[in-house]
PDB file of C-alpha atoms in Angstrom:
ATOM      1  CA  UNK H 299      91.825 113.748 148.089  1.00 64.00           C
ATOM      2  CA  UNK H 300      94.962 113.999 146.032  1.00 69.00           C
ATOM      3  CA  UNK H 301      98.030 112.695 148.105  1.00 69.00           C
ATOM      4  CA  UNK H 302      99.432 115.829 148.031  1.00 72.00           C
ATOM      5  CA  UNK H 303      96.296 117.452 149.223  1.00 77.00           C
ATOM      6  CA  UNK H 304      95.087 115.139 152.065  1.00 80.00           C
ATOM      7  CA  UNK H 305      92.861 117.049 154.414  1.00 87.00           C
ATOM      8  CA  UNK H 306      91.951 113.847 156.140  1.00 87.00           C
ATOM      9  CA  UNK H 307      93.411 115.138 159.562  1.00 91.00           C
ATOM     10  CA  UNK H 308      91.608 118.547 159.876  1.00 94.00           C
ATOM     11  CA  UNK H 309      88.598 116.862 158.623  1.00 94.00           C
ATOM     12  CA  UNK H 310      88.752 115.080 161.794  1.00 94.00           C
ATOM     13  CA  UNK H 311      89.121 117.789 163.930  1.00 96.00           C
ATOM     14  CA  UNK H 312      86.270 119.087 162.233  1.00 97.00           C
ATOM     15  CA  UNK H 313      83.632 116.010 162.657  1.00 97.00           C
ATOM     16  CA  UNK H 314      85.395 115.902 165.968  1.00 97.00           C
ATOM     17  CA  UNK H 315      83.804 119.995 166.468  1.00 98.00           C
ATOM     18  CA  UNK H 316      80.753 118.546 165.247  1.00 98.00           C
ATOM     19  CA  UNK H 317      80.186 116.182 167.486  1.00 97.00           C
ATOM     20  CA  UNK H 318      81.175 118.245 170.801  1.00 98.00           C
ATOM     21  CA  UNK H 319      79.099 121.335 170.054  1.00 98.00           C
ATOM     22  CA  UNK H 320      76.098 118.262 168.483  1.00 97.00           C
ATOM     23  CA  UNK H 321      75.602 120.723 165.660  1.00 96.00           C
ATOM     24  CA  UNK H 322      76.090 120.702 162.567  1.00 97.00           C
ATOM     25  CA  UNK H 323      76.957 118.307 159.145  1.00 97.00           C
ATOM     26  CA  UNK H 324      80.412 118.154 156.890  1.00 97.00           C
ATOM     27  CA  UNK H 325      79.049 116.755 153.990  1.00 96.00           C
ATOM     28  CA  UNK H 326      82.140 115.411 151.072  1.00 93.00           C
ATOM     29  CA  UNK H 327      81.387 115.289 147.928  1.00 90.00           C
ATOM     30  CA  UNK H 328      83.611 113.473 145.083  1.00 81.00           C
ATOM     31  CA  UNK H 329      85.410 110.177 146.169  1.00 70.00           C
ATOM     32  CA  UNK H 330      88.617 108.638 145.698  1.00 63.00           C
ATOM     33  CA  UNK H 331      90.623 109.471 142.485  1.00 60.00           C
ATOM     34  CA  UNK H 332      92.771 106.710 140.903  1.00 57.00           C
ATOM     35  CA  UNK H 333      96.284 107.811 141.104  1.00 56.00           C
ATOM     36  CA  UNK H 334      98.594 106.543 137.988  1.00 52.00           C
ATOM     37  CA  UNK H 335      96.050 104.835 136.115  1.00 52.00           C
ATOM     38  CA  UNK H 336      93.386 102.241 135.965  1.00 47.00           C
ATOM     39  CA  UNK H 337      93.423  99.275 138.437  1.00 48.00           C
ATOM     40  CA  UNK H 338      96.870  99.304 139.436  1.00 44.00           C
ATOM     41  CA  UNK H 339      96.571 103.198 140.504  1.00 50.00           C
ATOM     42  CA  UNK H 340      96.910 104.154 144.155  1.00 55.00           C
ATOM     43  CA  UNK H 341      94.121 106.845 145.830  1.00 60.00           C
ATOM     44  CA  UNK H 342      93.274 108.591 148.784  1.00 69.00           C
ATOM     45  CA  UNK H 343      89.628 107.507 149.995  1.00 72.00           C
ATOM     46  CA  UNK H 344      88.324 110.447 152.065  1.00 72.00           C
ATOM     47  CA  UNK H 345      85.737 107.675 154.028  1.00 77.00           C
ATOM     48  CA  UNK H 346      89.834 105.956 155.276  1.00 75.00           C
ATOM     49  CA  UNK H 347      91.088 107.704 158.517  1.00 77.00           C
ATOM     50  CA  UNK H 348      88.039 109.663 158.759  1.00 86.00           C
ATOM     51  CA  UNK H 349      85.488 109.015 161.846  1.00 86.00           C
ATOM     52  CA  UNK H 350      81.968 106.999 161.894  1.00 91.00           C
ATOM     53  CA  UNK H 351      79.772 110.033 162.536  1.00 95.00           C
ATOM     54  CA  UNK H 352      76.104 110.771 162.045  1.00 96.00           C
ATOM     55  CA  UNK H 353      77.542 114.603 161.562  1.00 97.00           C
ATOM     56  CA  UNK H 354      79.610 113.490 158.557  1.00 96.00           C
ATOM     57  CA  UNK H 355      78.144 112.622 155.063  1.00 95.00           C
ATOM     58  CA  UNK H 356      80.228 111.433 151.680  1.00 91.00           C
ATOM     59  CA  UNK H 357      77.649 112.288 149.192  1.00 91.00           C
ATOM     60  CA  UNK H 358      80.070 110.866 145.955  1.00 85.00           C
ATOM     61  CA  UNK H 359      80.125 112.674 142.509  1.00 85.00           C
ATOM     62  CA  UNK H 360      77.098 114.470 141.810  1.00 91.00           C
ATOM     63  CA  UNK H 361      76.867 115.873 138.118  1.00 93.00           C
ATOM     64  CA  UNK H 362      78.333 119.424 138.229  1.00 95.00           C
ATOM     65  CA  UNK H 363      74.790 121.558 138.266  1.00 96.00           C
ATOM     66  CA  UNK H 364      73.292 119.112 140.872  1.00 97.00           C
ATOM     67  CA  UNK H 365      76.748 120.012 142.801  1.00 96.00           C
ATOM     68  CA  UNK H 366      76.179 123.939 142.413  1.00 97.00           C
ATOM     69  CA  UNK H 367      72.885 123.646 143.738  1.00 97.00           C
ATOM     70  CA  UNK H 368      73.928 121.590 146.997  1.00 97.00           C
ATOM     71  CA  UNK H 369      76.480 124.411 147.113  1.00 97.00           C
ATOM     72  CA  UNK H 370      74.219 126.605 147.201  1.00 95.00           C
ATOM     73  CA  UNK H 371      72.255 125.714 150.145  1.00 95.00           C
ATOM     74  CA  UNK H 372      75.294 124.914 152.065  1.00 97.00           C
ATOM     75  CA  UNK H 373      76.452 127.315 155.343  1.00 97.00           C
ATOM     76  CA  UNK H 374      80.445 127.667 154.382  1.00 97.00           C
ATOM     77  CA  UNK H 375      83.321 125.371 152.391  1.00 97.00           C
ATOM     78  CA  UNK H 376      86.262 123.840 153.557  1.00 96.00           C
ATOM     79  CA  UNK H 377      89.618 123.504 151.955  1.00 93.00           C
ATOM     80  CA  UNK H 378      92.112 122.276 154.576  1.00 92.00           C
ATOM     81  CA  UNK H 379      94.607 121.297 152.335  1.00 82.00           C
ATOM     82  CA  UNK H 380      98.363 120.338 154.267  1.00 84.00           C
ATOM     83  CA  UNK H 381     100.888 122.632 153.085  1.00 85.00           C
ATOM     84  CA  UNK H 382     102.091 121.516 149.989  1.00 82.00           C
ATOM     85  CA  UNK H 383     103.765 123.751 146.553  1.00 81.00           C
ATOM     86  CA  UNK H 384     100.459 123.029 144.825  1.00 79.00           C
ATOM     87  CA  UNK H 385      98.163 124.775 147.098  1.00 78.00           C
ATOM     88  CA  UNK H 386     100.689 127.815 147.653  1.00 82.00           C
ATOM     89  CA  UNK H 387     100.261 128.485 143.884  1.00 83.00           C
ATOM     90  CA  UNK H 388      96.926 127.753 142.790  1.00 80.00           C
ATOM     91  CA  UNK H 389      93.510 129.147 142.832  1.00 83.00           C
ATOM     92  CA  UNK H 390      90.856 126.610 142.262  1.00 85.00           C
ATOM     93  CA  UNK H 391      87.871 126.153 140.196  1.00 88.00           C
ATOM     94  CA  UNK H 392      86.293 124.947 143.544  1.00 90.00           C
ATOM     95  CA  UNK H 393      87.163 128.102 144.752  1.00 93.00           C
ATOM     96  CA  UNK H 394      85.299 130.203 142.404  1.00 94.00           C
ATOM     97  CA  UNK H 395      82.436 127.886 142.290  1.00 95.00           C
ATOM     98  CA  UNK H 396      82.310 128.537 146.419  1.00 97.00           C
ATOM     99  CA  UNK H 397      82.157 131.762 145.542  1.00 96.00           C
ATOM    100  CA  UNK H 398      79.583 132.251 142.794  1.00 96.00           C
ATOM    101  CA  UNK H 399      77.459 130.226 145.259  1.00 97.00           C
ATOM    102  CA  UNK H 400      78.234 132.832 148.042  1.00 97.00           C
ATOM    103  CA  UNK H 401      80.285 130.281 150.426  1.00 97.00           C
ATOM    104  CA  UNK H 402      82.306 131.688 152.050  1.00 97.00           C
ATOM    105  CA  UNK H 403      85.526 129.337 152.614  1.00 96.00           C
ATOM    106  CA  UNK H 404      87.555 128.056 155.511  1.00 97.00           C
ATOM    107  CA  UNK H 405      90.941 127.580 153.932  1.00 94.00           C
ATOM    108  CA  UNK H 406      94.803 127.194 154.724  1.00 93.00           C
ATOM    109  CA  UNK H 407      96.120 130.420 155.013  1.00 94.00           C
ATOM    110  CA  UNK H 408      99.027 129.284 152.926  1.00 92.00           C
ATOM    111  CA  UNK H 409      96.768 128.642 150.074  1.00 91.00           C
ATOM    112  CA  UNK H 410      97.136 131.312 147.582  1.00 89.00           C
ATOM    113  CA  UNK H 411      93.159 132.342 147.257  1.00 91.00           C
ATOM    114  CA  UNK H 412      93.278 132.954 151.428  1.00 93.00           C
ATOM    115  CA  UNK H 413      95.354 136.469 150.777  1.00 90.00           C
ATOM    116  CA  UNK H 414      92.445 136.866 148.174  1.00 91.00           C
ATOM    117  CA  UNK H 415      89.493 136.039 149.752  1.00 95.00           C
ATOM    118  CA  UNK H 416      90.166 136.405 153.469  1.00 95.00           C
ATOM    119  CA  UNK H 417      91.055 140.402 153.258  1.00 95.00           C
ATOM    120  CA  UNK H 418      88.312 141.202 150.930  1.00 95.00           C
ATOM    121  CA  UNK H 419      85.898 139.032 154.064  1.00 96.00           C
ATOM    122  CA  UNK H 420      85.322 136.084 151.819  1.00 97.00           C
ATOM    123  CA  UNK H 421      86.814 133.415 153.689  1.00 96.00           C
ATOM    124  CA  UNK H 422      88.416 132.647 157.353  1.00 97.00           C
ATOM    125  CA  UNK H 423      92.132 131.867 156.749  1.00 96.00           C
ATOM    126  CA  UNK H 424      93.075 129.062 159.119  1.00 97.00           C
ATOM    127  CA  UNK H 425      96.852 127.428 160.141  1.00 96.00           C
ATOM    128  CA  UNK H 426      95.868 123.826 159.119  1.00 95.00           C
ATOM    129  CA  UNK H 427      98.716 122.457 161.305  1.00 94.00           C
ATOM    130  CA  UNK H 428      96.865 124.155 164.871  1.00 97.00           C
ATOM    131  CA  UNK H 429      93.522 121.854 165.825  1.00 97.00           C
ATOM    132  CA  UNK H 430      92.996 124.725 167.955  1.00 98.00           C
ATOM    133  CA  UNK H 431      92.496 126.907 164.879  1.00 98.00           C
ATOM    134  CA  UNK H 432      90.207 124.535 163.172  1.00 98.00           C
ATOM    135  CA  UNK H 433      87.961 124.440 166.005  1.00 98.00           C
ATOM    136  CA  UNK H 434      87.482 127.971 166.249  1.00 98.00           C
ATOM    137  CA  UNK H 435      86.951 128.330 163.081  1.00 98.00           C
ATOM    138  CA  UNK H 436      84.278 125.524 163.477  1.00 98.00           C
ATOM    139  CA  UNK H 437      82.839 127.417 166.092  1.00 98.00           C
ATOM    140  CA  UNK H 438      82.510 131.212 164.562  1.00 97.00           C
ATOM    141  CA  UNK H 439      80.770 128.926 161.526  1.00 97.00           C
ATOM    142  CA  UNK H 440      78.549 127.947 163.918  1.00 97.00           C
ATOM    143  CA  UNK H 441      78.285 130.893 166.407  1.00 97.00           C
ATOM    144  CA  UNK H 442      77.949 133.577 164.155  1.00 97.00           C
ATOM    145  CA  UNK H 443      75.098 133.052 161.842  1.00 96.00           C
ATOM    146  CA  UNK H 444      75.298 137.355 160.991  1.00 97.00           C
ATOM    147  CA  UNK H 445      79.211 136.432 159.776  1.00 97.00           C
ATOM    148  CA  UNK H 446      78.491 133.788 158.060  1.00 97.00           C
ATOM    149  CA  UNK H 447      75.768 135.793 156.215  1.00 97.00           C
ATOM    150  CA  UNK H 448      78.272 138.676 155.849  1.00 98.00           C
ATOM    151  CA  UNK H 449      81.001 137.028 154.326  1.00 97.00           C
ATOM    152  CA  UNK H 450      78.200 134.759 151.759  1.00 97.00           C
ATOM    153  CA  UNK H 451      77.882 138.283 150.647  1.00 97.00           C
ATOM    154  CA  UNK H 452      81.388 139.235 149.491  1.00 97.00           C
ATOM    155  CA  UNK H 453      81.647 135.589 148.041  1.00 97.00           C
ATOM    156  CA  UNK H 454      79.129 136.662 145.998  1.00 96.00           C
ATOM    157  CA  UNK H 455      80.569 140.365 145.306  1.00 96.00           C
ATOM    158  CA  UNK H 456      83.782 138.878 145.133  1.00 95.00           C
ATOM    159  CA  UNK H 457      82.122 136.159 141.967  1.00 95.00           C
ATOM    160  CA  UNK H 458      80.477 139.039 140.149  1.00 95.00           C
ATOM    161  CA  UNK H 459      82.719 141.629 140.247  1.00 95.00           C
ATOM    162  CA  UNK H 460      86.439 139.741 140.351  1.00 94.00           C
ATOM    163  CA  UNK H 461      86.236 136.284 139.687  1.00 92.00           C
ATOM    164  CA  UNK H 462      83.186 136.523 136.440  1.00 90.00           C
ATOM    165  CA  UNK H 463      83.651 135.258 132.910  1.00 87.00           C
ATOM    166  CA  UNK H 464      83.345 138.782 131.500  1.00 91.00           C
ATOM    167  CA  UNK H 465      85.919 140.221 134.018  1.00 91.00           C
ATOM    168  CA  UNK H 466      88.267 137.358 133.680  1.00 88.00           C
ATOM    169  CA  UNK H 467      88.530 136.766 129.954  1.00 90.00           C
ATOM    170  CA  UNK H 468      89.071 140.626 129.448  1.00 89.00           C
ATOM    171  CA  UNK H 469      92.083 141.094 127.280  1.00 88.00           C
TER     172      UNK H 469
END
């Protein structure tokens, strides 16, 4: 929950999904970063803006192979970043640890791993700025159980055969 990253709005939308179709859990993990330094740093605290809902869940900083294995049992991920320069030109650990734990992702489609992921059937690429969009995508997550499955798959394909230690550290 970087400033510049601030999903806080389409996370909304999202519990707000939730809690229409009464299915289904967006669980957070992490917290609020300090922003230039120690006590007199400014953050973005994904609990502020965000609604009370028995369909959301901030689970806090988990140590990194408690975090894969939540991953792992998870349905999809969500990275709803705003547009912003950052997210046009990076790829993410996240997103390769989404991957490796065959989640498939509902991201920005201005983010730089959606015209990655989404053509090779990893991911759902989403316009962050349409609720509309964020709903449906809510819904096929939802609706769709044989998707879902599908594109876990080539998240995993996708880990092993592009996105791998051995392929990536190739001279």
């Amino acid at each position: 929950f970087w400033p510049w990253i601030d999903p806080r709005e389409q996370l909304k939308v999202v519990v707000d999904q939730l809690e229409k179709r009464k299915r289904g859990v967006l669980r957070i993990f992490g917290g609020a970063y300090p922003v230039g330094g120690g006590k007199t740093g400014t953050f973005l605290d994904p609990r502020e803006a965000l609604p009370e809902s028995d369909r959301l869940q901030f689970e806090g900083f988990l140590p990194y192979e408690d975090l894969l294995h939540e991953y792992s049992g998870a349905t999809a991920a969500l990275d709803l970043a705003r547009p912003n320069l950052e997210r046009e030109l990076s790829f993410s650990f996240r997103h390769l640890n989404y991957l490796h734990c065959g989640l498939p992702l509902v991201l920005a489609q201005h983010q730089a791993a959606a015209t990655a992921l989404e053509p090779a059937g990893a991911a759902l690429a989403v316009d962050v700025t349409d609720d509309r969009a964020i709903r449906k995508a809510v819904d096929r997550l939802l609706d769709d159980p044989a998707a879902v499955e599908k594109m876990g798959r080539a998240a995993r394909k996708l880990a092993r055969t592009s996105y791998s230690w051995e392929v990536t550290t190739r001279p």
